[in-house]
XYZ file of C-alpha atoms in Angstrom:
636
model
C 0.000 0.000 0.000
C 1.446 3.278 -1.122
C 1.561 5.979 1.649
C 0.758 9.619 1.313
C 1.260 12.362 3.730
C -0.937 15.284 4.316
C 0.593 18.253 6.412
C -1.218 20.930 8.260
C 0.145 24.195 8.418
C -0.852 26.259 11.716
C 0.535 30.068 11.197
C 1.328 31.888 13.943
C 2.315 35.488 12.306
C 2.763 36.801 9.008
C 5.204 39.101 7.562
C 4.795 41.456 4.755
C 5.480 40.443 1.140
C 8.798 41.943 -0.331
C 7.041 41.868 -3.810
C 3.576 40.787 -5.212
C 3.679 38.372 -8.132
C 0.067 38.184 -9.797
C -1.651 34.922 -11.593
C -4.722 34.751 -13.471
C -6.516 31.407 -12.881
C -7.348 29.747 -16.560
C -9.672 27.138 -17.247
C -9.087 23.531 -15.963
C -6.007 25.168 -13.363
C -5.714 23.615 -9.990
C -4.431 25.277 -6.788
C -1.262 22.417 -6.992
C -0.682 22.834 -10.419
C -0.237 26.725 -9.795
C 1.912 26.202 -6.618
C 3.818 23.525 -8.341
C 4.402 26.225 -11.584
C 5.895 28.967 -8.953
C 7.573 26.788 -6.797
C 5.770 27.107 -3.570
C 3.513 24.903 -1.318
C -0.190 24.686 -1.724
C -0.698 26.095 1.962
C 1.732 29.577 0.992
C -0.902 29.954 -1.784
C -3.891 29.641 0.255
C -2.152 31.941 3.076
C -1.508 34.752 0.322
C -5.623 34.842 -0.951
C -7.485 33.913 2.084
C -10.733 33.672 -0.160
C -9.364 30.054 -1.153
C -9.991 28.496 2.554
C -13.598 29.368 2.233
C -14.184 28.484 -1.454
C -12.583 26.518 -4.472
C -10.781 28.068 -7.232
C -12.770 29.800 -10.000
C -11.739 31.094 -13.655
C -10.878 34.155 -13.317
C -9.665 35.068 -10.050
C -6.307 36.932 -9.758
C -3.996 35.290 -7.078
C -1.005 37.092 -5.365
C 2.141 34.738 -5.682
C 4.377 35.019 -2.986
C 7.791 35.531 -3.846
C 10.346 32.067 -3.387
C 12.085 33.810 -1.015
C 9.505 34.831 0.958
C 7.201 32.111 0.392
C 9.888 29.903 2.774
C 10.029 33.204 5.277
C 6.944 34.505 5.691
C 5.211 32.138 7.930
C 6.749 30.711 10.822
C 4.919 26.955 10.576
C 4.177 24.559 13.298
C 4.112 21.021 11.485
C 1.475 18.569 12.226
C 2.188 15.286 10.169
C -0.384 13.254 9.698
C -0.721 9.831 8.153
C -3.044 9.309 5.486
C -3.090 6.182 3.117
C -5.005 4.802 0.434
C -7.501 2.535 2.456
C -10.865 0.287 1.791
C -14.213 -1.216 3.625
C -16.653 -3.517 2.442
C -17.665 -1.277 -0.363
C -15.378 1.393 -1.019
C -11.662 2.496 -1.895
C -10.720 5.876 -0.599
C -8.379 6.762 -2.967
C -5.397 9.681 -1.581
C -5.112 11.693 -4.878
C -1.397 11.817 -6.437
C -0.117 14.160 -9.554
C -1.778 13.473 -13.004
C -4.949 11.757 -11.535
C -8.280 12.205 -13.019
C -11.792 10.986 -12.719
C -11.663 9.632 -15.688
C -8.458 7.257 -14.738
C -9.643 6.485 -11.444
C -13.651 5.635 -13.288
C -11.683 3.666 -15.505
C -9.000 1.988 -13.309
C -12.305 1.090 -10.787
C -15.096 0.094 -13.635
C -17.371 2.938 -12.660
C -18.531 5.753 -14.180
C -17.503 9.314 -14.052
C -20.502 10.563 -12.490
C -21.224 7.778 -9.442
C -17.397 9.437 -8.545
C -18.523 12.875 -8.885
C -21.381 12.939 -6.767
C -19.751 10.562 -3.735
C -17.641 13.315 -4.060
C -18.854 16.918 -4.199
C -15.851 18.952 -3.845
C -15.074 17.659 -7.191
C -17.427 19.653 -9.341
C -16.606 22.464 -7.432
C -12.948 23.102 -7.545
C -11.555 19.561 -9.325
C -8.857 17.228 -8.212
C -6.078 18.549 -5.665
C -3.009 16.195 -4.862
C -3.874 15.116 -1.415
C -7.694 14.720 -1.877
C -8.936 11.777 -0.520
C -11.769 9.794 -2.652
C -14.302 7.504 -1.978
C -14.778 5.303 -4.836
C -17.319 2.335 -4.835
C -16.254 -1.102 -5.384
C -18.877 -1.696 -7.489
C -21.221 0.834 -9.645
C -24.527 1.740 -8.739
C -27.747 1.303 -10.890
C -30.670 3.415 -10.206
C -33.063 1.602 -8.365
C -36.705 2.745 -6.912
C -36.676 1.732 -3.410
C -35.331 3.680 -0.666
C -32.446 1.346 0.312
C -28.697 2.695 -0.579
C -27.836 0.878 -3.818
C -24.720 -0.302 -2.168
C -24.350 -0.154 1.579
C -23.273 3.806 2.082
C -24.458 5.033 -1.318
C -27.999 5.895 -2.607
C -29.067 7.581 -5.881
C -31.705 10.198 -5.386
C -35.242 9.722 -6.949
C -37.939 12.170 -7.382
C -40.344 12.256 -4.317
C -37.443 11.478 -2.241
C -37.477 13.266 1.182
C -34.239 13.138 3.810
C -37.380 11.845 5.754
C -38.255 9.008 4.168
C -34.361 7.877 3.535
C -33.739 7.919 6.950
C -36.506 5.835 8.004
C -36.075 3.307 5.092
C -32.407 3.019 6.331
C -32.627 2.780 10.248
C -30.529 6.348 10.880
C -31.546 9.877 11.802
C -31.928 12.910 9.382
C -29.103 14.347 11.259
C -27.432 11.652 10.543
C -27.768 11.930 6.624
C -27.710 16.039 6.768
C -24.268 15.385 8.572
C -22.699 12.936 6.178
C -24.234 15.142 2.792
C -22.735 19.140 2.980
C -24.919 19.724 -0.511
C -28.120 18.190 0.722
C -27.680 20.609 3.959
C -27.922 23.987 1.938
C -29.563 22.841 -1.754
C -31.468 19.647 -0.227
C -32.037 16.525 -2.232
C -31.567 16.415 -6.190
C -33.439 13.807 -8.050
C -30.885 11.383 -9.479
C -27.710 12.499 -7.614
C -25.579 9.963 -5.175
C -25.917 10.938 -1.287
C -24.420 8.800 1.865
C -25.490 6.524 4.007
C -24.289 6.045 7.631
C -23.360 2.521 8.847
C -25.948 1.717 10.625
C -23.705 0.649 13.097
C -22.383 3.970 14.290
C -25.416 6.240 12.696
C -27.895 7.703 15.482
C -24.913 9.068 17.160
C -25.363 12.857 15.638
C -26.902 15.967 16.862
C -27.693 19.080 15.662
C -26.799 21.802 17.703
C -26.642 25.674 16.542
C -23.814 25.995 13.748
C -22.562 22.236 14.424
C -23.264 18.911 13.989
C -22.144 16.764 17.451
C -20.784 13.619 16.769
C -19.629 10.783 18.939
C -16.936 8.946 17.972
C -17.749 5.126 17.553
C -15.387 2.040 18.652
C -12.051 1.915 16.077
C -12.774 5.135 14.315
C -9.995 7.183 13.092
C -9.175 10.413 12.174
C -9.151 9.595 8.738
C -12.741 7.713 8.674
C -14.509 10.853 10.084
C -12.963 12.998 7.488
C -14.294 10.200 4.763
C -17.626 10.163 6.645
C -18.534 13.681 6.861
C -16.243 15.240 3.914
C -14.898 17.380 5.765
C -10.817 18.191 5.418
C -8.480 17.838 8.587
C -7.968 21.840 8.978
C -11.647 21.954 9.390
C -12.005 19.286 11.383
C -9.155 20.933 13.574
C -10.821 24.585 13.705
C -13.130 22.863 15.390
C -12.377 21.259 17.874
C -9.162 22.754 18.560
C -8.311 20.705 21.656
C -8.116 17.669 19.699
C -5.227 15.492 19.865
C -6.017 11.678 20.214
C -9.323 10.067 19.288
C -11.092 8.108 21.828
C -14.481 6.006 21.788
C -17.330 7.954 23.312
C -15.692 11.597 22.898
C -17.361 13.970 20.786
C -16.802 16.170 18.042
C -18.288 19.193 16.122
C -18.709 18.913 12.781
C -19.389 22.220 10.956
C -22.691 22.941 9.367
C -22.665 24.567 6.231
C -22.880 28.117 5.690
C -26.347 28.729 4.128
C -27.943 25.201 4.910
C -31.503 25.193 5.529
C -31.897 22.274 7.474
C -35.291 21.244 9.092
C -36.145 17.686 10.120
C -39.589 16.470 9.785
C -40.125 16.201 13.729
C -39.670 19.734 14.422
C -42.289 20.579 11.634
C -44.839 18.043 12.966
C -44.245 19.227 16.602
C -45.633 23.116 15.951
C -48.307 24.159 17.625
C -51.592 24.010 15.837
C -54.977 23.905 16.838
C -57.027 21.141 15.386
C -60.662 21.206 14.953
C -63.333 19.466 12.506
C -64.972 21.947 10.862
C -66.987 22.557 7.832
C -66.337 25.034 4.818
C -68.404 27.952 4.678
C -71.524 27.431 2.934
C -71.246 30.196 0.016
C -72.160 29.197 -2.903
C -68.375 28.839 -4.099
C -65.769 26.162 -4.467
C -62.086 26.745 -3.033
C -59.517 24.781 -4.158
C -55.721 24.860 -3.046
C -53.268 23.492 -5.209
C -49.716 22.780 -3.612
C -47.200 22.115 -6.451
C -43.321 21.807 -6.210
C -42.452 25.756 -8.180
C -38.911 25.684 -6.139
C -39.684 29.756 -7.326
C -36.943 30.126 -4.860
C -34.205 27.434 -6.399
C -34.895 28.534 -10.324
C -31.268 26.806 -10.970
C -32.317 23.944 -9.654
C -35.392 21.451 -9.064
C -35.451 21.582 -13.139
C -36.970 18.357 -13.864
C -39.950 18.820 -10.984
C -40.403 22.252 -11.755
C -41.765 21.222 -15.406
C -44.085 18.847 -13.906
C -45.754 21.357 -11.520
C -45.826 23.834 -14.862
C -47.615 21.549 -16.693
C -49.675 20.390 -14.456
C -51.054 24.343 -13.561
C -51.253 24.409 -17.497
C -53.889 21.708 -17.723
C -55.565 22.672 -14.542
C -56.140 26.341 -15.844
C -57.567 25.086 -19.044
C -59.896 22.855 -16.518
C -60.934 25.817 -14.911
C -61.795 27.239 -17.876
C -64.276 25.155 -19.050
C -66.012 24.677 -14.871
C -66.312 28.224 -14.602
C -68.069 28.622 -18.466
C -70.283 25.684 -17.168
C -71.355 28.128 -13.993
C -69.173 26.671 -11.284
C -67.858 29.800 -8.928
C -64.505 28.751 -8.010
C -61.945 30.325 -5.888
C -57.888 28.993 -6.362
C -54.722 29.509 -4.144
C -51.678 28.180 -5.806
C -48.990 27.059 -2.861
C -45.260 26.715 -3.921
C -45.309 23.811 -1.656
C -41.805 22.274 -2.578
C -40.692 19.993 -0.922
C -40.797 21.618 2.269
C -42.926 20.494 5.454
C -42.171 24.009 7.223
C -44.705 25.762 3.910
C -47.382 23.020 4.017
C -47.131 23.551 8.039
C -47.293 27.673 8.218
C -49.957 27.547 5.465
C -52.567 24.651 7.305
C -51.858 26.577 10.618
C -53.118 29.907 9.103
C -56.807 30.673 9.748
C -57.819 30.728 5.978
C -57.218 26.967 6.185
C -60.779 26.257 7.047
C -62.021 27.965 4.318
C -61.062 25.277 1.729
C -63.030 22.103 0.199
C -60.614 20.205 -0.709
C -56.321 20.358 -1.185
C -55.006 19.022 -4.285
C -51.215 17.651 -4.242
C -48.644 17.784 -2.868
C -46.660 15.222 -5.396
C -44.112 13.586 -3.118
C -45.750 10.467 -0.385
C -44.243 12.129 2.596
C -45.738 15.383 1.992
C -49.240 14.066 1.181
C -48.945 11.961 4.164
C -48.124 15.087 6.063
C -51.221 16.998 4.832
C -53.568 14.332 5.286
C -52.527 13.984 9.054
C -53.267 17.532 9.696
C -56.568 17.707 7.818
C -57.796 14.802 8.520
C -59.255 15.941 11.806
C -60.882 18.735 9.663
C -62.580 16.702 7.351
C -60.931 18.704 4.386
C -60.385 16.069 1.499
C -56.580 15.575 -0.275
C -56.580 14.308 -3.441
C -52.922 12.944 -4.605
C -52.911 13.540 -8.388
C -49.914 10.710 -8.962
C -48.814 8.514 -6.084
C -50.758 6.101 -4.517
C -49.713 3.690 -1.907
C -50.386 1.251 1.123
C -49.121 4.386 3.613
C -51.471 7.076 2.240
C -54.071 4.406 2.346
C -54.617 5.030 6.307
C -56.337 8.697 5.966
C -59.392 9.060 5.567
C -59.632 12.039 3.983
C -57.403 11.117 1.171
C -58.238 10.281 -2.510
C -55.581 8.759 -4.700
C -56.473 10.088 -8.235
C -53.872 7.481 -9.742
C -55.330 3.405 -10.200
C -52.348 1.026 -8.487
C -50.044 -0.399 -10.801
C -50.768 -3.519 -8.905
C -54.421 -3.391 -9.617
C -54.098 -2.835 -13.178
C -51.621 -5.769 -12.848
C -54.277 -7.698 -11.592
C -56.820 -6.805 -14.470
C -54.389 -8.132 -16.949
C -53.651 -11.094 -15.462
C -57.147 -11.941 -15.527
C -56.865 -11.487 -18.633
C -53.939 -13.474 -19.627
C -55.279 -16.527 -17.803
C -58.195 -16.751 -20.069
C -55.908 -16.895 -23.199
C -53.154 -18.970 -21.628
C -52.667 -22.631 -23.273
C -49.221 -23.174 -22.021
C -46.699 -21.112 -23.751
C -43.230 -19.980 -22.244
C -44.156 -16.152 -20.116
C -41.894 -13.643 -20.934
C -42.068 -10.200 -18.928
C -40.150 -7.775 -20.687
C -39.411 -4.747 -18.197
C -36.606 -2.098 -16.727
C -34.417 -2.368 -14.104
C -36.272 0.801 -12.454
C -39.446 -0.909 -12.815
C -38.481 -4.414 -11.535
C -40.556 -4.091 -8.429
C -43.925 -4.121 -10.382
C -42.238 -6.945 -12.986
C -41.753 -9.096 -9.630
C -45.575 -8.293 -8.727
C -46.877 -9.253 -12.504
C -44.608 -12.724 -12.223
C -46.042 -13.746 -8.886
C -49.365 -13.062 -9.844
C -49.132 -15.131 -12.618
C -47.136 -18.374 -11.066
C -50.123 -18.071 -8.217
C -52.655 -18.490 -11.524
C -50.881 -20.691 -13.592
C -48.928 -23.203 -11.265
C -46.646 -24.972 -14.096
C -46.033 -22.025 -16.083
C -42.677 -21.264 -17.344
C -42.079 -17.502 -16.720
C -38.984 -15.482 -16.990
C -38.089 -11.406 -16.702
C -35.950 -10.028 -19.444
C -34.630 -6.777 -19.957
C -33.945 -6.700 -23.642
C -36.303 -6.550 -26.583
C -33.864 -9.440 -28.213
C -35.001 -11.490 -25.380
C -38.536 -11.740 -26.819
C -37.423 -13.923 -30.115
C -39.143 -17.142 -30.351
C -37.201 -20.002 -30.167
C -36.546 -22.776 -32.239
C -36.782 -26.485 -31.972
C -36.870 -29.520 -34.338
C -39.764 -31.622 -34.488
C -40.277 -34.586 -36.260
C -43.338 -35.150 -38.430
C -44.649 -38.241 -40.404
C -44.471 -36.927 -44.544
C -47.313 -38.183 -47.184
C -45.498 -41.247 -47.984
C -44.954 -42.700 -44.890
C -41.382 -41.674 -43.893
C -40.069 -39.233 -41.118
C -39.170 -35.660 -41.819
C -37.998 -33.181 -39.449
C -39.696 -29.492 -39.681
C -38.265 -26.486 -37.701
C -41.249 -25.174 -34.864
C -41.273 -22.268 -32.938
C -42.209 -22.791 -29.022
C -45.477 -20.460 -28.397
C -44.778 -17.621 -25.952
C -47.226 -14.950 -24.372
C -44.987 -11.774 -24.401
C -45.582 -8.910 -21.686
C -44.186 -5.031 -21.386
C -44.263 -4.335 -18.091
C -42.576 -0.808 -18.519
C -44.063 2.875 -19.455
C -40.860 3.864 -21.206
C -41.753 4.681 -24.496
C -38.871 3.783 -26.480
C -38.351 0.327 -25.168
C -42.295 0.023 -26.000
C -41.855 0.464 -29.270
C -39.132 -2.029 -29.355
C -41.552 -4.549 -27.909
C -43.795 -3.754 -30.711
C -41.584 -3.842 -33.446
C -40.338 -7.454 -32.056
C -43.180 -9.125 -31.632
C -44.894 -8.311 -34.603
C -42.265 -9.454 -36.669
C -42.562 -12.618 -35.602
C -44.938 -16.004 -36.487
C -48.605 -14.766 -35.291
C -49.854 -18.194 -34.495
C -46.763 -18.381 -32.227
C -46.571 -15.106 -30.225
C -49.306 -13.382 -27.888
C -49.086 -10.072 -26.773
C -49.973 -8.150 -23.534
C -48.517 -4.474 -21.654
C -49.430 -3.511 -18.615
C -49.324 0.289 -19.975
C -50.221 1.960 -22.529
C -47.188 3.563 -24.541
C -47.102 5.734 -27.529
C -46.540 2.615 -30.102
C -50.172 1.356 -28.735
C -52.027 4.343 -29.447
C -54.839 3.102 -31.408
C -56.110 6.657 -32.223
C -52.855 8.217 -33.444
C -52.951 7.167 -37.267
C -49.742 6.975 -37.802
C -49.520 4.435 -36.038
C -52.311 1.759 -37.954
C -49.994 -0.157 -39.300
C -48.913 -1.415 -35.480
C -52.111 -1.697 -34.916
C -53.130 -3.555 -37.489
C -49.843 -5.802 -37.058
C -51.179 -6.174 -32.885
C -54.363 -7.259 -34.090
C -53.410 -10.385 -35.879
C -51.851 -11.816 -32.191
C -54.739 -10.831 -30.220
C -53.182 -8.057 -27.883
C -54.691 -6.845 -24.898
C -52.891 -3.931 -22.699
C -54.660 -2.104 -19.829
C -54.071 1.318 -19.579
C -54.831 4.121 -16.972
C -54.736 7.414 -19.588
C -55.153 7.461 -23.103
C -56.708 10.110 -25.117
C -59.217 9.302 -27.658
C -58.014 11.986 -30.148
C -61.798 11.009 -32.179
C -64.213 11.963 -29.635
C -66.155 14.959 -30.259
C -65.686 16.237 -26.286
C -61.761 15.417 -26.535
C -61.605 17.582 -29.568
C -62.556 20.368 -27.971
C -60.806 20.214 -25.372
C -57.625 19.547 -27.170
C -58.321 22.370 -29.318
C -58.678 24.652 -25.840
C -55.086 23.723 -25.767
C -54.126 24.417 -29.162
C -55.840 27.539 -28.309
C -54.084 28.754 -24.960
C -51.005 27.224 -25.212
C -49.994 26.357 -29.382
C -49.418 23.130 -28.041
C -50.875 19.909 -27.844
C -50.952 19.280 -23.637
C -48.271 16.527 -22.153
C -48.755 13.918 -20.036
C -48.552 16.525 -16.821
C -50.999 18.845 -18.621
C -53.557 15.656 -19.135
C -53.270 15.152 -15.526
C -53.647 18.608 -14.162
C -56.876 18.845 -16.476
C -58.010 15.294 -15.964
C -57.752 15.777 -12.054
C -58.605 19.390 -11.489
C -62.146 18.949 -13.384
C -63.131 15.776 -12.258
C -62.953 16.989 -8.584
C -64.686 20.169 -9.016
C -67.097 18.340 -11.456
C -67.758 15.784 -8.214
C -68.529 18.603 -6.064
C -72.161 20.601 -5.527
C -72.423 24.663 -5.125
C -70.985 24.786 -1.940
C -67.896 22.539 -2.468
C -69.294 19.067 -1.145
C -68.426 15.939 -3.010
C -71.512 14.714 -3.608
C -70.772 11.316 -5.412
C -67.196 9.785 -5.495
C -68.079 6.415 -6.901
C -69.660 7.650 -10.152
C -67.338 6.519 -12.817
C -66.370 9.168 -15.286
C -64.146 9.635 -18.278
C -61.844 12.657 -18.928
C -59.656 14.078 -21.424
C -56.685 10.850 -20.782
C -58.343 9.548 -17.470
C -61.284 7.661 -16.239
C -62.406 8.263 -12.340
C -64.479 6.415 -10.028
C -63.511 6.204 -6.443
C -63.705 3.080 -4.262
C -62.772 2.677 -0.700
C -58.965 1.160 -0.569
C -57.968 -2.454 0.504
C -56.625 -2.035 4.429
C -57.367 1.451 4.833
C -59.571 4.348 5.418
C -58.541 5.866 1.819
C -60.544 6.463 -1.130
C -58.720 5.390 -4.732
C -59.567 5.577 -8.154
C -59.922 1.714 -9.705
C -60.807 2.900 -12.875
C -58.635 0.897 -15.541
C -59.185 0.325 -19.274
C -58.768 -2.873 -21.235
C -58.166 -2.210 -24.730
C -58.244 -5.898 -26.588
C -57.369 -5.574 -30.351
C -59.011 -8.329 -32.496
């Protein structure tokens, strides 16, 4: 093992420069490489422009350059040597960086890609490789998954509707815990599809948060060099700190600096204010009011760019909604809520007195947020209705009404469906690695139905060829000839990415129709039966009997559809997305549900939108209400 030694400079006085040498910093320059080109240390470089203790190097910025001579005389050091090597756990390498490394050597030299280095590693991005930086690099690389568990064991990728929340209690350690460990979640939160850290659970629970620190107590065989790695932190900080520090022991504790800027708040101390809860009942006015809490981040605009579309688009279908209620004579009142992602705005808005006022809330999008909603209102009697998830945890509140059918029950529906048609063939699921969970859920189902079939998940289009075999056959005059057959096979898309759907088309239609069957769970652009550019598919799926269930489509024929599409065309030049379906789709049919005063009147009546189709049914194990409303499209 190579060794590598870090030293820390403490200055005790200064003297003045005999001359001032100036630099400006050029694109892809490093504070060693500019040290190393004037032939002085790192630390004499930082000492002469302060500004680079508190922040990286940018382009631009003019450094003074101490002079040789000077640069050996004008700080009287103190040397602190301290031992830092290359090193490695169960599932990383923490790598001390040496001259000419890159990300790209140490992605290659490791078999993982640039980016799973770049975001276990923040500081990168922001000022590049230094010599002396130490690394965490994962032994292995990390796919995206969709549960809440860390990929690997201290690393999880970042999906939308993620909450520090939720990851802490899906990994057994505190928010404090994650908040400490991740210095960009503290001040710019969580990004959708970005790496943060996970604690060991074996030493996690063990942080604080206390004014402008994070208190930490050291664990049993921790080093100097592991807390650094844990909290990415550097050892001057970590010094500044906690200046008395000398020798680590088990049980003594440190402060770890909190970011300048962070905005941390931890669910608890959101849930914990003060409110006063009452059931009440919405002024009877003759008017509907509606709040609609989407994540804006008006506050973040650099940021947040992928959730900040949806909640556009979603407001652009719900205005063209409330165009068409209030031409039909419904008085409606709206309050749009840049909800975020933030527990504190959901909490100082349901605590305000105009809170009672309201019929019914509408969003937030992430589960943790919804769940926080319905707990306060819930004692109000004020209905949520969550326009996209639905789940077993939202399930418990009464008051809530999941606009979205299950993919499980839809899952269901089709295997109904498949059962009917089965006569033995080989099952082949063909889904993503993102959407295995609901693959898993379609194969069970299936092997409970069918107890001999042969079923297998595959995540390639290729995957779906029939196979051959050789059978032999009696010919006219008696002998024995050998023909080439093709096994039957029922062939699934369990996926809603549209590419990979029309890859599944484009397979299985090619193929022998008396040997293939088709099914999908959803409905994807290459199924769209009303686009007609797309009749030859169609008329391709029709020869093999497919079936697909399907939770929005838009018949582009009907005579109500047309108009509303063409209220689009006419607001917006633009035909509406799949967010602006839903915002429509979800925005009407509530308001449509409710009489003059805001009551929902009937939430079982089933009723079909611009993409959607509503009825509401009481959930399995809960208190909930949730749309079952699923279509089964079967082309003959």
């Amino acid at each position: 093992m190579k060794k590598f030694f870090v030293s820390l400079s403490l200055a005790f006085m200064s003297l003045a420069f005999a001359q001032e040498m100036k630099h400006s910093v050029q694109p892809k320059e490093t504070i060693y490489g500019i040290s190393k080109k004037y032939g002085v240390t790192q630390q004499q470089l930082k000492n002469a422009n302060p500004f680079l203790n508190s922040r990286g190097l940018q382009v631009g910025d003019v450094l003074v350059i101490p002079s040789k001579n000077n640069a050996k005389t004008d700080v009287l050091e103190v040397q602190e040597t301290v031992l830092v090597q290359d090193s490695e756990d169960e599932n990383f390498y923490y790598i001390v960086i040496k001259p000419k490394e890159s990300v790209y050597r140490l992605a290659k030299k490791y078999k993982v890609s640039q980016e799973t280095i770049n975001s276990l590693n923040p500081f990168i991005k922001e000022r590049g490789l230094q010599v002396g930086d130490v690394v965490r690099v994962p032994k292995k690389d990390s796919p995206s998954v969709t549960s809440s568990k860390p990929t690997v064991e201290g690393l999880y990728h970042v999906k939308a509707g993620d909450t520090v929340y939720s990851i802490a209690q899906a990994n057994g350690v505190s928010e404090a815990d994650i908040y400490a460990a991740n210095k960009k979640v503290q001040v710019e939160g969580l990004r959708a599809g970005s790496y943060i850290r996970i604690p060991d659970t074996h030493t996690a629970n063990k942080v604080t948060i206390e004014k402008n620190w994070f208190k930490y107590k050291v664990g049993k065989n921790e080093t100097v060099f592991s807390i650094l790695a844990k909290y990415d932190i550097t050892l001057e900080e970590l010094l500044e700190n906690n200046p008395d520090l000398k020798d680590l022991q088990p049980g003594m504790v440190i402060l770890v600096p909190v970011q300048k800027g962070a905005n941390i708040k931890t669910y608890a101390e959101v849930s914990n204010q003060k409110e006063s809860v009452k059931s009440v009942q919405a002024e009877k006015d003759g008017e509907i009011n509606l709040a609609l809490m989407l994540p804006f981040y008006l506050n973040a605009p650099e940021h947040y760019t992928g959730e900040r579309k949806v909640a556009q688009d979603f407001y652009k279908g719900a205005r063209v909604a409330l165009d068409e209620l209030i031409k039909s004579g419904k008085k409606i009142n709206i309050k749009i809520v840049d909800a975020q992602n933030d527990p504190a705005i959901l909490s100082s808005f349901y605590n305000s007195p105009e809170i009672d006022k309201y019929d019914a809330i509408i969003g937030p999008f992430y589960q943790d947020m919804l769940e926080f909603t319905a707990q306060r209102l819930e004692k109000k009697g004020i209905p949520v209705f969550s326009p996209v998830v639905s789940s077993d945890r939202l399930s418990a509140y009464s008051n809530m009404y999941m606009a979205t059918p299950r993919d499980e029950h839809a899952a269901d529906i089709l295997v109904a469906e498949i059962v009917k048609k089965y006569r033995g063939e080989k099952i082949k699921i063909l889904t993503t690695k993102e959407e295995q969970k609901i693959a898993d859920y379609l194969s069970a189902e299936l092997a409970d139905n069918l107890k001999k079939a042969n079923i297998e998940i595959v995540y390639s289009p290729d995957n779906l060829a029939l196979v051959e075999e050789k059978k032999s056959v009696q010919s006219n005059n008696g002998g024995v000839a050998e023909v080439i057959k093709f096994q039957p096979e029922i062939a699934i898309l369990a996926s809603e990415n549209n590419w990979l759907g029309n890859q599944f088309v484009k397979t299985i239609t090619s193929q022998s129709p008396e040997d293939i069957t088709g099914f999908s769970l959803y409905f994807v652009t290459a199924l769209d039966v009303f686009d007609a550019s797309n009749a030859r598919n169609v008329e391709a799926l029709k020869k093999i009997g497919f079936t697909y269930t399907s939770s929005r489509m838009i018949n582009s024929y009907g005579a109500n559809e047309k108009r509303i599409l063409q209220a689009f065309e006419d607001k917006y030049c633009e035909k509406p997305t799949k967010y602006m379906a839903i915002g429509y789709d979800v925005v009407y049919d509530v308001v449509d549900r409710m009489d003059k005063n805001g009551k929902i009147t009937d939430a079982k009546r089933s009723e079909t939108r611009l993409s959607s189709k509503f009825g509401y049914d009481k959930a399995e194990n809960g208190k909930a209400k949730i749309n079952k409303e699923i279509r089964v499209i079967r082309l003959n």
